[in-house]
Coordinates of C-alpha atoms in Angstrom, one line a residue:
X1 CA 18.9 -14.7 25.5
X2 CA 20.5 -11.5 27.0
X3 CA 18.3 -9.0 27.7
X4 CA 20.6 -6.1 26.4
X5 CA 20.8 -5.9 22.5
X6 CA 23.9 -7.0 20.7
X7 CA 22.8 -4.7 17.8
X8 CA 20.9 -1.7 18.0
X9 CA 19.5 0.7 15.9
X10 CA 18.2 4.3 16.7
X11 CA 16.5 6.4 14.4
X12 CA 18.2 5.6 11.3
X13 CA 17.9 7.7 8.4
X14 CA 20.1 8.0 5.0
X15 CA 19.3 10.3 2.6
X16 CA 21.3 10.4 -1.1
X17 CA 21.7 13.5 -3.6
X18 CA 19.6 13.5 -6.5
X19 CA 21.6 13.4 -9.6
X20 CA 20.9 16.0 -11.8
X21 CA 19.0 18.4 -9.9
X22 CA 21.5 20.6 -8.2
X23 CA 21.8 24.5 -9.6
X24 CA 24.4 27.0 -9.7
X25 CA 22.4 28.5 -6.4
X26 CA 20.8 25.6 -5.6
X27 CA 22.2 22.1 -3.5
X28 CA 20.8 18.9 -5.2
X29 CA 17.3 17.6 -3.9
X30 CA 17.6 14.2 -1.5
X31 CA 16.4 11.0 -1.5
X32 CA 15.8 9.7 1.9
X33 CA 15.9 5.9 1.6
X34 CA 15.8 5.5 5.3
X35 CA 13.6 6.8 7.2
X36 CA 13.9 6.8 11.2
X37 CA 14.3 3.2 11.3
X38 CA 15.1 1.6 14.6
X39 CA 15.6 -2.2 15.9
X40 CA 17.0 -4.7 18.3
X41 CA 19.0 -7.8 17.2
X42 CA 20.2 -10.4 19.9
X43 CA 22.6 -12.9 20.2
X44 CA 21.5 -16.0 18.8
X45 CA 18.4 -14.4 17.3
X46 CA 17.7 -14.0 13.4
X47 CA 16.0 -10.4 12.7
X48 CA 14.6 -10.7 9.4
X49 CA 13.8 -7.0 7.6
X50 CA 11.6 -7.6 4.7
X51 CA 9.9 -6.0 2.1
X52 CA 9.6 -5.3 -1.5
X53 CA 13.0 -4.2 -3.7
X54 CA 13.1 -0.2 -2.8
X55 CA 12.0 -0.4 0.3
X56 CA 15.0 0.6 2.4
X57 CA 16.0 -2.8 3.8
X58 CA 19.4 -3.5 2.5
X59 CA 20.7 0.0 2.9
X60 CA 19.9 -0.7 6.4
X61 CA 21.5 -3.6 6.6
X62 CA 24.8 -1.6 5.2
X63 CA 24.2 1.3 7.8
X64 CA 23.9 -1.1 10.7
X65 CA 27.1 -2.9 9.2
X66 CA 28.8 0.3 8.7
X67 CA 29.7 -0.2 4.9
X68 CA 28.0 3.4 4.9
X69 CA 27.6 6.3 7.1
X70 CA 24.2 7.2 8.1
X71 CA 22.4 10.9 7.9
X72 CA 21.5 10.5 10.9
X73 CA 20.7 8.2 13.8
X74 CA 22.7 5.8 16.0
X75 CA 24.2 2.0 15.6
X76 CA 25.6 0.4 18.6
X77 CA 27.3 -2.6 19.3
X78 CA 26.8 -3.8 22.5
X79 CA 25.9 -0.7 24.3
X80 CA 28.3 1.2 22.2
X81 CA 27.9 3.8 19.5
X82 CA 30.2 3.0 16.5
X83 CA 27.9 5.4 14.2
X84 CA 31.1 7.3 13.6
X85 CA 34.1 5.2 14.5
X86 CA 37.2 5.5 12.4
X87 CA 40.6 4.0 11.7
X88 CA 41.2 0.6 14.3
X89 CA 37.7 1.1 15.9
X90 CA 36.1 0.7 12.8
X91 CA 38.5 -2.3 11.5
X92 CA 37.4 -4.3 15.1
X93 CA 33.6 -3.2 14.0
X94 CA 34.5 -5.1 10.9
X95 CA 35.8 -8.3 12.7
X96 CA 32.7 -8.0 14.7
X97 CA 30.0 -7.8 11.9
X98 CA 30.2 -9.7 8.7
X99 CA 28.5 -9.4 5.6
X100 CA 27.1 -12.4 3.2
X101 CA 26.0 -10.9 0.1
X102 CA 23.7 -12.0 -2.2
X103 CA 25.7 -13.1 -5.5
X104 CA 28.7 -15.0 -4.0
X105 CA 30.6 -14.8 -7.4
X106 CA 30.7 -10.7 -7.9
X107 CA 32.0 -11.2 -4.3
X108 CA 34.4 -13.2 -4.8
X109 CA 37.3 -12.9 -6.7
X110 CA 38.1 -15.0 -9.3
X111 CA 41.5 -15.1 -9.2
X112 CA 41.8 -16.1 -6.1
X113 CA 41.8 -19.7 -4.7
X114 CA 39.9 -20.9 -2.1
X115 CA 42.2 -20.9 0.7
X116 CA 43.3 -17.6 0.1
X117 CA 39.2 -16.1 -0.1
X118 CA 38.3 -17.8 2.8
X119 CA 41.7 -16.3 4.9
X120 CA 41.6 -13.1 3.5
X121 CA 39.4 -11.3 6.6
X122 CA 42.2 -12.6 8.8
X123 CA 45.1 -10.8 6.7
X124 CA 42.9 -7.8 6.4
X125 CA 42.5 -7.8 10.1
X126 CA 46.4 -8.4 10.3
X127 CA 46.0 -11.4 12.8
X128 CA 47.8 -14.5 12.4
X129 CA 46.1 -17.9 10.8
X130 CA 46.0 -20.3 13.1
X131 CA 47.5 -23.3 12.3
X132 CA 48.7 -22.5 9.0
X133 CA 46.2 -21.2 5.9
X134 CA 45.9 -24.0 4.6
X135 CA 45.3 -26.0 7.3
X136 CA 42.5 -22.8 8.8
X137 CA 40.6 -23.0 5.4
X138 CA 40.2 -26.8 5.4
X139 CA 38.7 -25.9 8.5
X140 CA 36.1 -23.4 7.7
X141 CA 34.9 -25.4 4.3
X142 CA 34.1 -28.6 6.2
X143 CA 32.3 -26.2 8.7
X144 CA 30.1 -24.8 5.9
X145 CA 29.5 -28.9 4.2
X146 CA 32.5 -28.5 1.7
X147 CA 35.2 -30.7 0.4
X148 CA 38.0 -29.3 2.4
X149 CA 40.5 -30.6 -0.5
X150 CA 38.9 -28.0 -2.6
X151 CA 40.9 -25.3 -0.7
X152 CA 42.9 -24.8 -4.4
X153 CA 39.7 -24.1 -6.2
X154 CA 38.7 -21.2 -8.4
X155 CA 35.3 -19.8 -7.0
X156 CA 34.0 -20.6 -11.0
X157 CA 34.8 -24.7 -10.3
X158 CA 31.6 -24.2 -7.6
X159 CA 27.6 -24.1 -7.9
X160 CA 26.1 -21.2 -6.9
X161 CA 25.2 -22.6 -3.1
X162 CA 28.8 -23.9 -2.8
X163 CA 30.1 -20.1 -3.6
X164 CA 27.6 -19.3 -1.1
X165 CA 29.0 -21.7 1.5
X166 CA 32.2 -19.8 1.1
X167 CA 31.2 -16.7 1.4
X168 CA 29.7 -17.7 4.5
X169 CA 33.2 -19.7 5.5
X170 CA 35.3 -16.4 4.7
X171 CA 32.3 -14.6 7.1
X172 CA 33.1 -17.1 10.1
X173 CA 36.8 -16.6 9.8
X174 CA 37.5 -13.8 12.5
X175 CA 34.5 -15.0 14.4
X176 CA 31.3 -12.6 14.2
X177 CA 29.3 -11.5 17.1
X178 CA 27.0 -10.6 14.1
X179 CA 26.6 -11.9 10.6
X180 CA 24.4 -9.8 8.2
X181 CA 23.4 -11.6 5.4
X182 CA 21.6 -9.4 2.6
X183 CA 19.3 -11.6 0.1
X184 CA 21.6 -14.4 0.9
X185 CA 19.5 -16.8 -0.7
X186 CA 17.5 -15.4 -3.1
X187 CA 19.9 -16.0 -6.3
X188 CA 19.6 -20.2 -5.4
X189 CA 17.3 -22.6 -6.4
X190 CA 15.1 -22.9 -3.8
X191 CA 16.0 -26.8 -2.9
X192 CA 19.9 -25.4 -2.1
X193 CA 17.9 -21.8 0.1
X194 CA 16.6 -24.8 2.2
X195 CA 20.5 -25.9 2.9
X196 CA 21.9 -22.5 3.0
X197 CA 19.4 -21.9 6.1
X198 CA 19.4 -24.7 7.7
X199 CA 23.3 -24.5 7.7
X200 CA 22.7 -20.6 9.1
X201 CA 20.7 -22.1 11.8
X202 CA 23.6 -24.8 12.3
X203 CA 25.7 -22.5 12.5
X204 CA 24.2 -20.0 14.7
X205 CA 23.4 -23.0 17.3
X206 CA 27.2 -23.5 17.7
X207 CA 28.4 -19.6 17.4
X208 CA 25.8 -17.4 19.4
X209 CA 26.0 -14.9 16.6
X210 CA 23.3 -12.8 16.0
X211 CA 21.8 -12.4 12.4
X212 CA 20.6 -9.9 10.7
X213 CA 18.5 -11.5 7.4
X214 CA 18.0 -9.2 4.5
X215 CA 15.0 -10.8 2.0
X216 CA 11.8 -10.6 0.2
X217 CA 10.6 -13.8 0.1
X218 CA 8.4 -14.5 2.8
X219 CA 8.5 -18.1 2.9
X220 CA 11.7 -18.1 3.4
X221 CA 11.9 -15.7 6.2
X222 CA 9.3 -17.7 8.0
X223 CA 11.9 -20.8 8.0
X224 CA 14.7 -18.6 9.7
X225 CA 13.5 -15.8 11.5
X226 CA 13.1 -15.2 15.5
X227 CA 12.0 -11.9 15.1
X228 CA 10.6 -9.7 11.9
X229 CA 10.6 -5.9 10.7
X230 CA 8.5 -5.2 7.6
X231 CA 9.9 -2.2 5.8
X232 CA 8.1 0.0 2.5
X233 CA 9.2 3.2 1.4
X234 CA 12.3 3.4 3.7
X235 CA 10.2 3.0 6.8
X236 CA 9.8 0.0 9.3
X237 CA 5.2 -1.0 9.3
X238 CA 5.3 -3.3 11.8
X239 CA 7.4 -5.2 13.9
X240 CA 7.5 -8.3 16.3
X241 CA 7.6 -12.3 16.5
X242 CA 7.6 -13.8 13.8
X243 CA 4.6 -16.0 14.7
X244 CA 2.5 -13.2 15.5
X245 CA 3.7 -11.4 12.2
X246 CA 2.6 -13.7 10.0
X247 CA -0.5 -15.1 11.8
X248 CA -1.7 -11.8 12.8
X249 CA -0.7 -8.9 11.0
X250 CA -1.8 -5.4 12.0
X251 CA 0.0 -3.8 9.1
X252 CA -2.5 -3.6 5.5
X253 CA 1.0 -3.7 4.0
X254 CA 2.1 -6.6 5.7
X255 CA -0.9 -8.7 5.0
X256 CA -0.9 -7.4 1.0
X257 CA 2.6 -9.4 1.2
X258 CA 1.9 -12.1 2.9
X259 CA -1.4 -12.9 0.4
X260 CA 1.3 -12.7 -2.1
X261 CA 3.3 -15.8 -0.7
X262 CA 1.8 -19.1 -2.1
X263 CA 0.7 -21.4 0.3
X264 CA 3.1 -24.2 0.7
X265 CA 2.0 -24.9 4.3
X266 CA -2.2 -24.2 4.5
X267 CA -2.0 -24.5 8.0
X268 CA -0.2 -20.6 8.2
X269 CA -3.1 -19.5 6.0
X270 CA -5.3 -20.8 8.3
X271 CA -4.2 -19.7 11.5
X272 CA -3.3 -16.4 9.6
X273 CA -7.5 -15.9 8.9
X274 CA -8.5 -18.0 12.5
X275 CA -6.4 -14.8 14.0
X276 CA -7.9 -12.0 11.8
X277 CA -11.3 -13.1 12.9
X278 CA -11.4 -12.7 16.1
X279 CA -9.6 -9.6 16.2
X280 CA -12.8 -8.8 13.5
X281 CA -15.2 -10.1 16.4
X282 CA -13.2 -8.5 18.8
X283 CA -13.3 -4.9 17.3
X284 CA -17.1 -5.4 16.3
X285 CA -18.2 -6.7 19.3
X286 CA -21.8 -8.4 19.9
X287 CA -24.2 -6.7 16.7
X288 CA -25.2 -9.9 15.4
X289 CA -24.1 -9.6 12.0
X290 CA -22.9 -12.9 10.0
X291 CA -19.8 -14.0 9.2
X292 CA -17.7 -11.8 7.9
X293 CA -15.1 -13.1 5.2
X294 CA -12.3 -13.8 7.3
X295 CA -14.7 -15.8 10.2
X296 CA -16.1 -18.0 7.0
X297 CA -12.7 -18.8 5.4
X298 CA -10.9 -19.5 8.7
X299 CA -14.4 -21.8 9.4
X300 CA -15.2 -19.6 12.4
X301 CA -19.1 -20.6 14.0
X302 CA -20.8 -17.6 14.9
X303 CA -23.9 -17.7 17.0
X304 CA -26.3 -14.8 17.7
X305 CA -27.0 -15.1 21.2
X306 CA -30.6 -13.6 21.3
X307 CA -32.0 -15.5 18.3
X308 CA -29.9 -18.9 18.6
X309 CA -27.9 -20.3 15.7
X310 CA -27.8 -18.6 13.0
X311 CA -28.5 -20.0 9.3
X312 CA -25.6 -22.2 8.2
X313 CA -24.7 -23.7 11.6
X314 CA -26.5 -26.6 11.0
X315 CA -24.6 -29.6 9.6
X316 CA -22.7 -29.0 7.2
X317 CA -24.1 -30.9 3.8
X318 CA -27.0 -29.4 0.6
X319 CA -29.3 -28.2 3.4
X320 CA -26.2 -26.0 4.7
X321 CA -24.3 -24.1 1.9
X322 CA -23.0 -21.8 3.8
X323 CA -20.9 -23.5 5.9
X324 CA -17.2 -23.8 5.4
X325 CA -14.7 -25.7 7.2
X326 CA -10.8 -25.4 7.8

């Protein structure tokens, strides 16, 4: 991984006009739903930003893509700004970013066919299809796991994860260094999220593209990510692996979300509450206190070093109730 950032953000902030509140002498109040957000995304790395709906992490995802202009703050790709490009500049920014949005049939239109969906990037771009369009979109929907005979289809003949997979084909079509997919998954059954992602991950494996993944279900974000940003009220909590975000989180907001995530896989709870106490421990230090609730869920065995073991250390059985195990 390349140590300079292929997508960067400084300071972001976007603020919007209060409907209804401005005076004859008076401008309208604002509502800042971004608020001095900054971040690094990589090539070949998935940056998940995550939170609750309101919390500021899909307008970022359409600052950093430049579908709107920021307040303020900076967005560069690849060392350079493109905060305010304009005119060609801003057409290559679009070639260079793509956008999968998160209901694939209001974004794409219905009376288009496949073929023509999928090629339309390349016509907007004004570049030539290679090989013919016909023969280009056959090519991007067996990329994505669909029939490439079904070039001719309406997007209504498709399942909601097959419209997906071709909003993600018309994505791929001029080639993204960077592919920003906001709540992607969240509209699908949650058998077809498990193929979307693993088809992402495919996907990024073979490109190098670097992905920025919008979403608010944890569990999901902990299947894709490399990287993680939480976000609440516009403003980035906490940031960092996504390992160490979900098995040690500093943030009281992050951990309020991830207790909200049922446990499909125990083993992250447990290493979630192994971590927590002994940063508990660590903090406390030597007072000889018992367990605390995180050391007795995560089956942490506290001994007081003056007195010996404490009570409940014994073996575990009726003699020892205190005891519990991972």
């Amino acid at each position: 991984m390349s140590t300079e950032p292929l997508l960067s953000a400084r300071g972001l902030v976007k603020e919007f006009p209060v409907a209804g509140t401005a005076g004859l002498l008076r401008p309208a109040r604002r509502f800042r739903a971004v608020d001095d957000v900054s971040f690094d995304l990589h090539a070949g790395q998935t940056l998940a930003l995550v939170g609750e709906s309101g919390s500021g992490k899909s307008t970022t995802a359409r600052l950093a893509s430049r579908l709107i202009d920021v307040t303020s703050g900076a967005v560069r790709l690849d060392g350079r700004d493109i905060t305010s490009v304009t005119g060609a500049e801003l057409l290559e920014v679009r070639r260079q970013v793509q956008v999968v949005f998160q209901d694939p049939f209001s974004s794409l239109n219905p009376r288009h066919t496949v073929e023509r969906i999928v090629t339309a990037p390349l016509r907007y771009q004004k570049r030539p299809v290679p090989g013919g369009t016909r023969a280009f979109a056959q090519g991007l929907l067996e990329r994505v796991g669909l029939d490439p005979d079904h070039v001719g289809r309406y997007p209504a003949q498709f399942s909601g994860g097959q419209a997906q997979r071709i909003g993600i084909a018309r994505a791929l079509a001029v080639g993204p260094r960077v592919l920003v997919c906001d709540e992607a998954v969240s509209a699908l059954d949650v058998s077809v999220q498990a193929q979307i992602i693993n088809l992402l991950r495919d996907l990024q494996r073979e490109e190098g593209f670097g992905c920025l993944f919008i979403a608010h279900d944890l569990a999901v974000v902990r299947q894709i990510a490399t990287t993680v940003a939480v976000m609440t009220a516009g403003r980035v909590v906490e940031a960092g692996e996504r390992d160490a975000v979900f098995d040690d989180p500093r943030h009281e907001y992050t951990r309020t979300l991830l207790a909200a995530v049922p446990r499909i896989r125990p083993e992250w709870e447990q290493a979630r509450l192994r971590n927590a106490a002994k940063r508990e421990a660590a903090e406390r230090g030597a007072t000889g206190r018992g367990a605390t609730e995180h050391e007795a869920a995560a089956g942490v065995d506290r001994t007081d070093a003056d007195n010996g073991p404490s009570a409940g250390n014994g073996p575990a059985g009726e003699d020892n109730p205190t005891e519990v195990t991972a």
